[in-house]
XYZ file of N, CA and C in Angstrom:
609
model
N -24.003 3.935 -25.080
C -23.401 3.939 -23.741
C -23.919 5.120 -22.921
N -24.522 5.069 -21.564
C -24.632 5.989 -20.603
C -23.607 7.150 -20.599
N -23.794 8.040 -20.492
C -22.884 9.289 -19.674
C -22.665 9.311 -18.326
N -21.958 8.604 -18.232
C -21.701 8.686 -16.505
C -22.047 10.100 -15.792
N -22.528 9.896 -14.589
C -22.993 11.315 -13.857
C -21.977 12.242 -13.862
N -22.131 13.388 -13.366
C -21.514 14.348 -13.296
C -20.883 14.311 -11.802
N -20.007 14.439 -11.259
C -19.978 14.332 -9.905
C -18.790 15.892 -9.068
N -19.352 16.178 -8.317
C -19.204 17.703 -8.193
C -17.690 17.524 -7.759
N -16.798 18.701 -7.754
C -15.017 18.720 -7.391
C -15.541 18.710 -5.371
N -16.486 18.902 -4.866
C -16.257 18.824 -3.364
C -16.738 17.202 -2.909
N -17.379 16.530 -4.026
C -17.771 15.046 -3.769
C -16.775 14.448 -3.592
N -16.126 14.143 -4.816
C -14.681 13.865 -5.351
C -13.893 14.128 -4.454
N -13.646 15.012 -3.402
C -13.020 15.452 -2.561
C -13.141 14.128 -1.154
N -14.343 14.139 -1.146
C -14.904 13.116 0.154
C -14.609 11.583 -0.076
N -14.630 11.497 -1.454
C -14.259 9.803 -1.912
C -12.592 9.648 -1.259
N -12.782 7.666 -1.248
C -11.383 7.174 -1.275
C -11.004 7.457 -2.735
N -9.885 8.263 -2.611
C -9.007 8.068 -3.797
C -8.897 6.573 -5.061
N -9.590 6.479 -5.941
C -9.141 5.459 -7.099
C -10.282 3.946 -6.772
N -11.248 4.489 -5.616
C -12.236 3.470 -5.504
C -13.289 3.157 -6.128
N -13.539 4.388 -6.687
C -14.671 4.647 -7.846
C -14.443 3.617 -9.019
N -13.288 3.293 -9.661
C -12.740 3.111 -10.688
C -13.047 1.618 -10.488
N -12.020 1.088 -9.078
C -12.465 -0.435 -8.864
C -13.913 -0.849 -8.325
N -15.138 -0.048 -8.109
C -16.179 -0.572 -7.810
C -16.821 -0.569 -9.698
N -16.243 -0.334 -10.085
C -16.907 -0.148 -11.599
C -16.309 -1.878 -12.003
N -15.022 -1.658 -11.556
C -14.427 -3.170 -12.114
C -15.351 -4.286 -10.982
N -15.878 -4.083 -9.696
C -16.501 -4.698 -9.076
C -17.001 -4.908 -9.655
N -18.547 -4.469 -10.283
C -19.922 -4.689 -10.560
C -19.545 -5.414 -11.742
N -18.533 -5.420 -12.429
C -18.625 -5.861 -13.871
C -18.379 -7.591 -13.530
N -17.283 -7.414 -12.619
C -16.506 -8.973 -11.878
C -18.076 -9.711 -11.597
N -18.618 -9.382 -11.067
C -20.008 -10.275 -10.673
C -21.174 -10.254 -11.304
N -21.083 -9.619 -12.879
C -22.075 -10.139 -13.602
C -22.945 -8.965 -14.050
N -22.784 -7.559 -13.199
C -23.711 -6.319 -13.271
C -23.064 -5.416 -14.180
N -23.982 -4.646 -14.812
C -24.220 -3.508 -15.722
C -23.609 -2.190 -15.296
N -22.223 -2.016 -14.475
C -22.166 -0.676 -13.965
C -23.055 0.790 -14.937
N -23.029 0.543 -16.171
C -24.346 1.473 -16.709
C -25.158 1.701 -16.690
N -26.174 0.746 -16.473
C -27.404 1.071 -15.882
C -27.869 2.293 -15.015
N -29.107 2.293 -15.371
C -29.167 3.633 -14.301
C -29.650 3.275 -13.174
N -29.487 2.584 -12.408
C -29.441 2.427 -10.590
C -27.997 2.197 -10.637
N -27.105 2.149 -10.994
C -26.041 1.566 -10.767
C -24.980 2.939 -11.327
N -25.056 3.773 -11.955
C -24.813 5.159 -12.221
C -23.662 5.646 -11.505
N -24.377 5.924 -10.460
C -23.754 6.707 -9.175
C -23.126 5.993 -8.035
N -23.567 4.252 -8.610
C -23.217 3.623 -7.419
C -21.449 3.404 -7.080
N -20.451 3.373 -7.901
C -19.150 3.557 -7.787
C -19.024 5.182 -6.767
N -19.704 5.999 -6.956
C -19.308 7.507 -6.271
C -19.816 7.004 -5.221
N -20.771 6.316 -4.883
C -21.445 6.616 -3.346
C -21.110 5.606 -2.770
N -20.287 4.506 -3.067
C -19.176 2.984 -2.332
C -17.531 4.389 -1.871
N -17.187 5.109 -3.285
C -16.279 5.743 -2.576
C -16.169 6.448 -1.416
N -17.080 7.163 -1.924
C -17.834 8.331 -0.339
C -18.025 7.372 1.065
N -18.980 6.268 0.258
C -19.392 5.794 1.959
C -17.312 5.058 2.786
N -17.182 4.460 1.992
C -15.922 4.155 2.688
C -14.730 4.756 2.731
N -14.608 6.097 2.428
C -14.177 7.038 2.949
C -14.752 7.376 4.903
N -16.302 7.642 4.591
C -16.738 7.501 6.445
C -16.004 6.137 6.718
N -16.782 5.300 6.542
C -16.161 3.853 7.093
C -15.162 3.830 7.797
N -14.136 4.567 6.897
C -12.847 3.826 7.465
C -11.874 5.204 7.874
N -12.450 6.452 8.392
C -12.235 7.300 8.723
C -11.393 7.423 10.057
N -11.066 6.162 10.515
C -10.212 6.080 11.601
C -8.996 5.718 11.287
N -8.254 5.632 10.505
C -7.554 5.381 9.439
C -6.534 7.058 9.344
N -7.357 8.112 9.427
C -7.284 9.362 9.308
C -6.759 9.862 10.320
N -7.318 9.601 11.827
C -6.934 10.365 13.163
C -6.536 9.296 14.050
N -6.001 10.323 15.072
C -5.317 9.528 16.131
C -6.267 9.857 17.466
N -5.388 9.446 18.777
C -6.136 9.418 19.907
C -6.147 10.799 20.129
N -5.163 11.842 19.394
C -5.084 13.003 20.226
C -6.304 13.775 19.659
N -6.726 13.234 18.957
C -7.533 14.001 17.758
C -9.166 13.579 18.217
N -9.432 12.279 19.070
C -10.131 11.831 19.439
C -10.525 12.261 20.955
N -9.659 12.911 21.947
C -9.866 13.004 23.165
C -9.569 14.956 23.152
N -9.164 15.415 22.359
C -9.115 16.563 22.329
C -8.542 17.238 23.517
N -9.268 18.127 23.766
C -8.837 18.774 25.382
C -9.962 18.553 26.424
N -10.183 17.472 26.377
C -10.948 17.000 27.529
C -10.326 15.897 28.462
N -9.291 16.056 28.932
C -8.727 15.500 29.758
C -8.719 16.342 30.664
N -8.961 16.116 32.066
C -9.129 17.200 33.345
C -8.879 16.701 34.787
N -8.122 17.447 35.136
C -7.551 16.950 36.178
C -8.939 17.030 37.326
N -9.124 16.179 38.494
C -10.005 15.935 39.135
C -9.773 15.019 40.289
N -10.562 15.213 41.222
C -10.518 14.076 42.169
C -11.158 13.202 42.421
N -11.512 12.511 43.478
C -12.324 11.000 43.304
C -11.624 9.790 42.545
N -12.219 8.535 43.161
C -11.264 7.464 42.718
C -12.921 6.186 42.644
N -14.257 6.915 42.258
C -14.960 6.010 42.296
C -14.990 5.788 40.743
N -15.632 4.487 40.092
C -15.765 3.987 39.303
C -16.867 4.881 38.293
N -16.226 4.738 37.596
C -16.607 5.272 36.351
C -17.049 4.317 35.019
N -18.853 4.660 34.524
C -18.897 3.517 33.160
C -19.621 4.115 32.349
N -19.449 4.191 31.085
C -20.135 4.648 29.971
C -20.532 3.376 29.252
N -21.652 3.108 29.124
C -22.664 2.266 28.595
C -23.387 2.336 27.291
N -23.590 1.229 26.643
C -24.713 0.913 25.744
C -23.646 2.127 24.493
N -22.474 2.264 23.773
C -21.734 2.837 22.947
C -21.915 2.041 21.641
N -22.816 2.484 20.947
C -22.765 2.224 19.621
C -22.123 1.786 18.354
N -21.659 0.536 18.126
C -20.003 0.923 17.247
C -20.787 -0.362 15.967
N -20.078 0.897 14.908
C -20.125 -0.079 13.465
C -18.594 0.035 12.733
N -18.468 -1.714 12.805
C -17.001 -1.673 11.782
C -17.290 -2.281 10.850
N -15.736 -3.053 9.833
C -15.825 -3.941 8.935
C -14.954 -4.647 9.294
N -15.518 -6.058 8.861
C -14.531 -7.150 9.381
C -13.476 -7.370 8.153
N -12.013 -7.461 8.484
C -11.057 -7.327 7.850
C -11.234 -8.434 7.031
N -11.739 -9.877 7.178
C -11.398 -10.603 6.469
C -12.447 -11.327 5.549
N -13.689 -10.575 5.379
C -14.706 -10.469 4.536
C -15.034 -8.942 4.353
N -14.726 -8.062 4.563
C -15.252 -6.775 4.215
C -16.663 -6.383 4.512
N -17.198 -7.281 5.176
C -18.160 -7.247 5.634
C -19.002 -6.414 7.368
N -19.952 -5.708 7.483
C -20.115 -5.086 8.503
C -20.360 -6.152 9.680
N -19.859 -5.557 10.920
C -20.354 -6.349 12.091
C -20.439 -5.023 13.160
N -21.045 -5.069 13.930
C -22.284 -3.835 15.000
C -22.390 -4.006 16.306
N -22.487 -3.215 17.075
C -23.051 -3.684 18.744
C -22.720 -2.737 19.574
N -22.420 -2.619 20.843
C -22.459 -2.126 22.010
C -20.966 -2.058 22.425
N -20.807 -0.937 23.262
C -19.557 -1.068 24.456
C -19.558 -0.508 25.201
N -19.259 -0.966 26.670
C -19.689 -0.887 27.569
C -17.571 -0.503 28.450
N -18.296 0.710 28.171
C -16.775 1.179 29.108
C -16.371 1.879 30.487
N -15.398 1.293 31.196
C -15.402 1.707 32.484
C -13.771 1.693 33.292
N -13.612 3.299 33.841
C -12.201 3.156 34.408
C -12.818 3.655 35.817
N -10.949 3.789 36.551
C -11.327 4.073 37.921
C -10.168 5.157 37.908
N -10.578 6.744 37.861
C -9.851 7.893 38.455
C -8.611 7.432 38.588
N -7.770 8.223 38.483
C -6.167 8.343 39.857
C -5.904 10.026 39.093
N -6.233 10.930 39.351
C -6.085 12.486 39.381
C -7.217 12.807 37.984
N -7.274 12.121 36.870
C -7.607 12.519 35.604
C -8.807 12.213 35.266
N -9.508 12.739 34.994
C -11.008 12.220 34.054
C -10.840 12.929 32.937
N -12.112 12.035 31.636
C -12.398 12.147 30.511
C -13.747 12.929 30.232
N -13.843 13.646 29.326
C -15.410 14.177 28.922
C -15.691 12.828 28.630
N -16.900 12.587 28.632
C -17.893 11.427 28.433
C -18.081 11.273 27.118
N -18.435 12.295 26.133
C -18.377 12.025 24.883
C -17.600 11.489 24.313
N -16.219 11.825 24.201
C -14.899 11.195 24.417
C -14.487 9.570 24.045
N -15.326 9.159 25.015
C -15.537 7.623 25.133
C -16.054 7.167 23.312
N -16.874 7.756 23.155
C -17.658 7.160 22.339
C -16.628 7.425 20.700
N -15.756 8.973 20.513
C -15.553 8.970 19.848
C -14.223 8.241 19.375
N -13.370 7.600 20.660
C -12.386 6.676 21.054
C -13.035 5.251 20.281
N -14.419 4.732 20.692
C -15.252 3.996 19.773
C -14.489 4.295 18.594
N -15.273 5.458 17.731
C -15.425 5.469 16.282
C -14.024 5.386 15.644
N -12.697 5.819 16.377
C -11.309 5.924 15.678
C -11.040 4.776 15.794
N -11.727 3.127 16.447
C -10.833 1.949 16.273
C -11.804 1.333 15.560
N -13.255 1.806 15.801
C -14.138 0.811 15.326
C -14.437 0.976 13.367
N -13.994 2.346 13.110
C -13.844 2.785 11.311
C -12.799 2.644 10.943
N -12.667 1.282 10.717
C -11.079 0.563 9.902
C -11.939 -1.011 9.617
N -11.140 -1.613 8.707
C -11.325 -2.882 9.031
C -10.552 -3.758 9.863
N -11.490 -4.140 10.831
C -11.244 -4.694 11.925
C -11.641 -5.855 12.429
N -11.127 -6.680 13.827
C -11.656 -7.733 14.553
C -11.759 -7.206 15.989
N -13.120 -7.793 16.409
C -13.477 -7.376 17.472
C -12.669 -7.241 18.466
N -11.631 -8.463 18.918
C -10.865 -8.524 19.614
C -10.059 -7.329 19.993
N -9.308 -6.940 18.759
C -8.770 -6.032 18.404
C -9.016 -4.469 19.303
N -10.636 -4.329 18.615
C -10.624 -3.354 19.193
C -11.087 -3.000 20.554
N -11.659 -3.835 21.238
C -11.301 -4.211 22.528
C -10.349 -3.580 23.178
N -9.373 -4.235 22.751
C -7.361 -4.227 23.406
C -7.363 -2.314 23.059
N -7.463 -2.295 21.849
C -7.506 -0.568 21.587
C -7.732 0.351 22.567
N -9.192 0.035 22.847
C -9.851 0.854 23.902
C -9.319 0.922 25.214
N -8.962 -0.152 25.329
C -8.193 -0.369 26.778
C -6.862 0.507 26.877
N -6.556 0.512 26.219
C -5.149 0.908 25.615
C -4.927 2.328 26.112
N -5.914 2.673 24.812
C -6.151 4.081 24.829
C -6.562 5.115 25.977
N -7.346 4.196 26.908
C -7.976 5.030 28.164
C -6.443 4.893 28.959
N -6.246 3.870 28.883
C -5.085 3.487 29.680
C -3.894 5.042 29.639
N -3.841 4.925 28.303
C -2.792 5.785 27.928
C -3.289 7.334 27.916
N -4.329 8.045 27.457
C -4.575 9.060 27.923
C -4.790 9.704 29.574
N -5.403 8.396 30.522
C -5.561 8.801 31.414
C -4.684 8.104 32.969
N -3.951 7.066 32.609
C -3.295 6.462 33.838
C -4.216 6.037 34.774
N -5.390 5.726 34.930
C -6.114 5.484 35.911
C -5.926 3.877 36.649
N -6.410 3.737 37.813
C -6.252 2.638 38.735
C -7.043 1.595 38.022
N -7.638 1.658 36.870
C -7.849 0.135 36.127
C -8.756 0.969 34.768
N -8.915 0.202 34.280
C -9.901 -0.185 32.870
C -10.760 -1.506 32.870
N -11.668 -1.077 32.201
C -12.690 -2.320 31.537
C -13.617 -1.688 29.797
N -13.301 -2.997 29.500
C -13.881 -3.008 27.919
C -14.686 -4.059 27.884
N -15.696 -4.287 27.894
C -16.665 -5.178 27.087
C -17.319 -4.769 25.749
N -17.388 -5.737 25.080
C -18.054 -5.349 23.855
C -18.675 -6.170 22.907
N -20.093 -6.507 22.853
C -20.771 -7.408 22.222
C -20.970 -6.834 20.525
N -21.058 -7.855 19.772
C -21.076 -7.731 18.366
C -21.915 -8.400 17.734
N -22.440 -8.219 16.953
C -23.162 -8.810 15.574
C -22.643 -9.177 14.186
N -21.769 -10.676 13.931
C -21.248 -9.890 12.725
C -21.925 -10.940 11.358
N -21.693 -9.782 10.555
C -22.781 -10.540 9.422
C -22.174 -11.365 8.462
N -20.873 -11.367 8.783
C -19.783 -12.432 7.947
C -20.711 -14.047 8.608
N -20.826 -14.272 9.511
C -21.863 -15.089 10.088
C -22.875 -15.453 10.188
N -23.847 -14.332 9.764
C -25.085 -14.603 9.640
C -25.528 -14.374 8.044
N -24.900 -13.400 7.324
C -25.387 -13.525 5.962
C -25.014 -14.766 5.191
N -23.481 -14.622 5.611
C -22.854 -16.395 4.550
C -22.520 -16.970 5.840
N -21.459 -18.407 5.197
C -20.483 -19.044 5.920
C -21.973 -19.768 6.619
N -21.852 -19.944 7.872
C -22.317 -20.911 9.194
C -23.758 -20.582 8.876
N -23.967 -18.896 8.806
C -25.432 -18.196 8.765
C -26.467 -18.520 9.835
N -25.642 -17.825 10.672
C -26.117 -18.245 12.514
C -26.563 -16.636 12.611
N -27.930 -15.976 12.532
C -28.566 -14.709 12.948
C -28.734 -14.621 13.896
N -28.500 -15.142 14.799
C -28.795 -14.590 16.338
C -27.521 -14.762 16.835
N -26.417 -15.355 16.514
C -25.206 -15.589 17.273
C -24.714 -14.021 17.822
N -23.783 -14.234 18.645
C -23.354 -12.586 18.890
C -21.936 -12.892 19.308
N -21.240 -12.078 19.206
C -19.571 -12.097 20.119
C -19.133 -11.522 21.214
N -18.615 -11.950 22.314
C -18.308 -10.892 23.374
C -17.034 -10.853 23.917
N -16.691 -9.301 23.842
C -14.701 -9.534 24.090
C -14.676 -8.958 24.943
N -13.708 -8.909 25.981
C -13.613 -8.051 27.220
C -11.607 -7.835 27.340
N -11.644 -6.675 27.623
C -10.247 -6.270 28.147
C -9.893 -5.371 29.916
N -9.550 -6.293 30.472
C -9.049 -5.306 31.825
C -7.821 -4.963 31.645
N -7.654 -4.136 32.549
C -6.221 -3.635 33.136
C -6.358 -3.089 34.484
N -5.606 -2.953 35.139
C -5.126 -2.558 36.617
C -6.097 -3.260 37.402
N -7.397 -2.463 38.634
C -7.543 -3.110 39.354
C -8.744 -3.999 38.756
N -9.276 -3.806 37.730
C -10.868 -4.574 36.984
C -9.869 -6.417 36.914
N -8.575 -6.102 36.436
C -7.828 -7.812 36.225
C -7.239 -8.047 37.551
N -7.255 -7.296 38.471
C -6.461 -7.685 40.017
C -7.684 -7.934 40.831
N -8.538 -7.269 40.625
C -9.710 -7.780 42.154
C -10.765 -8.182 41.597
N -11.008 -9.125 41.837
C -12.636 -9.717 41.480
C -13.833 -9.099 42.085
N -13.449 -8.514 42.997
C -14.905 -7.617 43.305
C -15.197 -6.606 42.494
N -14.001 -5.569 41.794
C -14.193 -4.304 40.822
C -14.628 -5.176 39.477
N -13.932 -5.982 39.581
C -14.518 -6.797 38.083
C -15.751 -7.284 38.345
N -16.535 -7.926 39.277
C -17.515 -8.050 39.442
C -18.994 -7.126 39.433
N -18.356 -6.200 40.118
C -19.163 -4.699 40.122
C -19.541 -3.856 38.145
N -18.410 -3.949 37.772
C -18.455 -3.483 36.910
C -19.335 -4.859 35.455
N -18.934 -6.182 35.941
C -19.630 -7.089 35.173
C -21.483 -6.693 35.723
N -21.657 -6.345 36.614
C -22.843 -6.697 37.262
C -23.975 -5.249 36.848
N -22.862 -4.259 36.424
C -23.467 -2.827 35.843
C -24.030 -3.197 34.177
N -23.392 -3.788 33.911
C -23.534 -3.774 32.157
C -24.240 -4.891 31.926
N -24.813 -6.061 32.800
C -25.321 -7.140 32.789
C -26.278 -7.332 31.458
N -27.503 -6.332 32.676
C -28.959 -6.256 32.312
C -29.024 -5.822 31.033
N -27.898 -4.631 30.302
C -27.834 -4.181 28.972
C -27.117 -5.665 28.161
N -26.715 -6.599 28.410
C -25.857 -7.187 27.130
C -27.554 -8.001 26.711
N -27.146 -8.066 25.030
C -28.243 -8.930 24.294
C -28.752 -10.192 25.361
N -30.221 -10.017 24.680
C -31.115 -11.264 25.086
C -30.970 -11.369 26.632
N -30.327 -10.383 27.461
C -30.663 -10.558 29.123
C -32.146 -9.615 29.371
């Protein structure tokens, strides 16, 4: 029998608690050698990685927007574009990826810009549905900042779709959430559809 690796007390630290143990019972469930040596370390580094993964799980919005909320004036439209987000889909465990495209409108308060993105990572590291986190984002701007509307778009890739099941690789998903004036006037919703256009897939 192998000697399982050695794995340091600050590694151990970074893992999900007791995941190590069931990726060992994984590999065995589907036929693999957790002894082997490619497969060694692979229970420590499933714990570790989904520990990041699902690191939203951990913090909240306050923890996410920090002290960058600032009082300010202006009431023009505001969009942060092309936002990077990787989750897991709750009901295959499987990754799905893409873009978000976010945009409010002032009433006294603005956000640091970075902000945006890390509002991303606290809904998008859980297992999740796109929909979902959509509504989140909306939510969240909503609620940190009170502003005269919101918009969320957000295109996806998910591989529950394209690896198994249907196994459609080019398909994509697109969810959108307003609030205030982006769901009351069709021109702000328009404006703001007409900014993020040229960025959504295959345009």
């Amino acid at each position: 029998m192998t000697i399982p690796p050695t794995i340091s007390a600050a590694d151990e630290r970074q893992e999900v608690p007791g995941l190590r143990a069931l990726t060992q019972d994984w590999l065995s469930a589907i036929g693999e050698d957790p002894d082997r040596e490619g497969l060694q370390k692979t229970p420590h580094r499933v714990a570790k990685a989904w520990s990041f993964l699902t690191a939203g799980y951990q913090k909240t919005l306050a923890d996410a927007a920090g002290d960058a909320v600032f009082a300010a004036d202006g009431s023009e439209m505001v969009i942060v574009k092309d936002i990077e987000f990787y989750s897991m889909c709750e009901h295959h465990m499987l990754p799905f990826y893409g873009r978000a495209h976010i945009a409010y409108i002032p009433d006294g308060h603005i956000l640091g810009l970075s902000k945006f993105a890390r509002i991303v990572d606290l809904y998008s590291r859980r297992l999740q549905v796109q929909e979902r986190i959509t509504t989140q984002i909306a939510d969240a701007v909503e609620e940190l900042l009170n502003p005269r509307g919101v918009a969320v778009l957000m295109e996806g890739i998910h591989l529950c779709m394209a690896m198994r099941g249907v196994q459609k690789q080019n398909s994509s998903t697109t969810t959108s959430a307003m609030r205030g004036l982006f769901k009351e006037d069709a021109r702000t919703r328009a404006e703001f559809m007409s900014a993020v256009q040229t960025t959504l897939r295959g345009r």
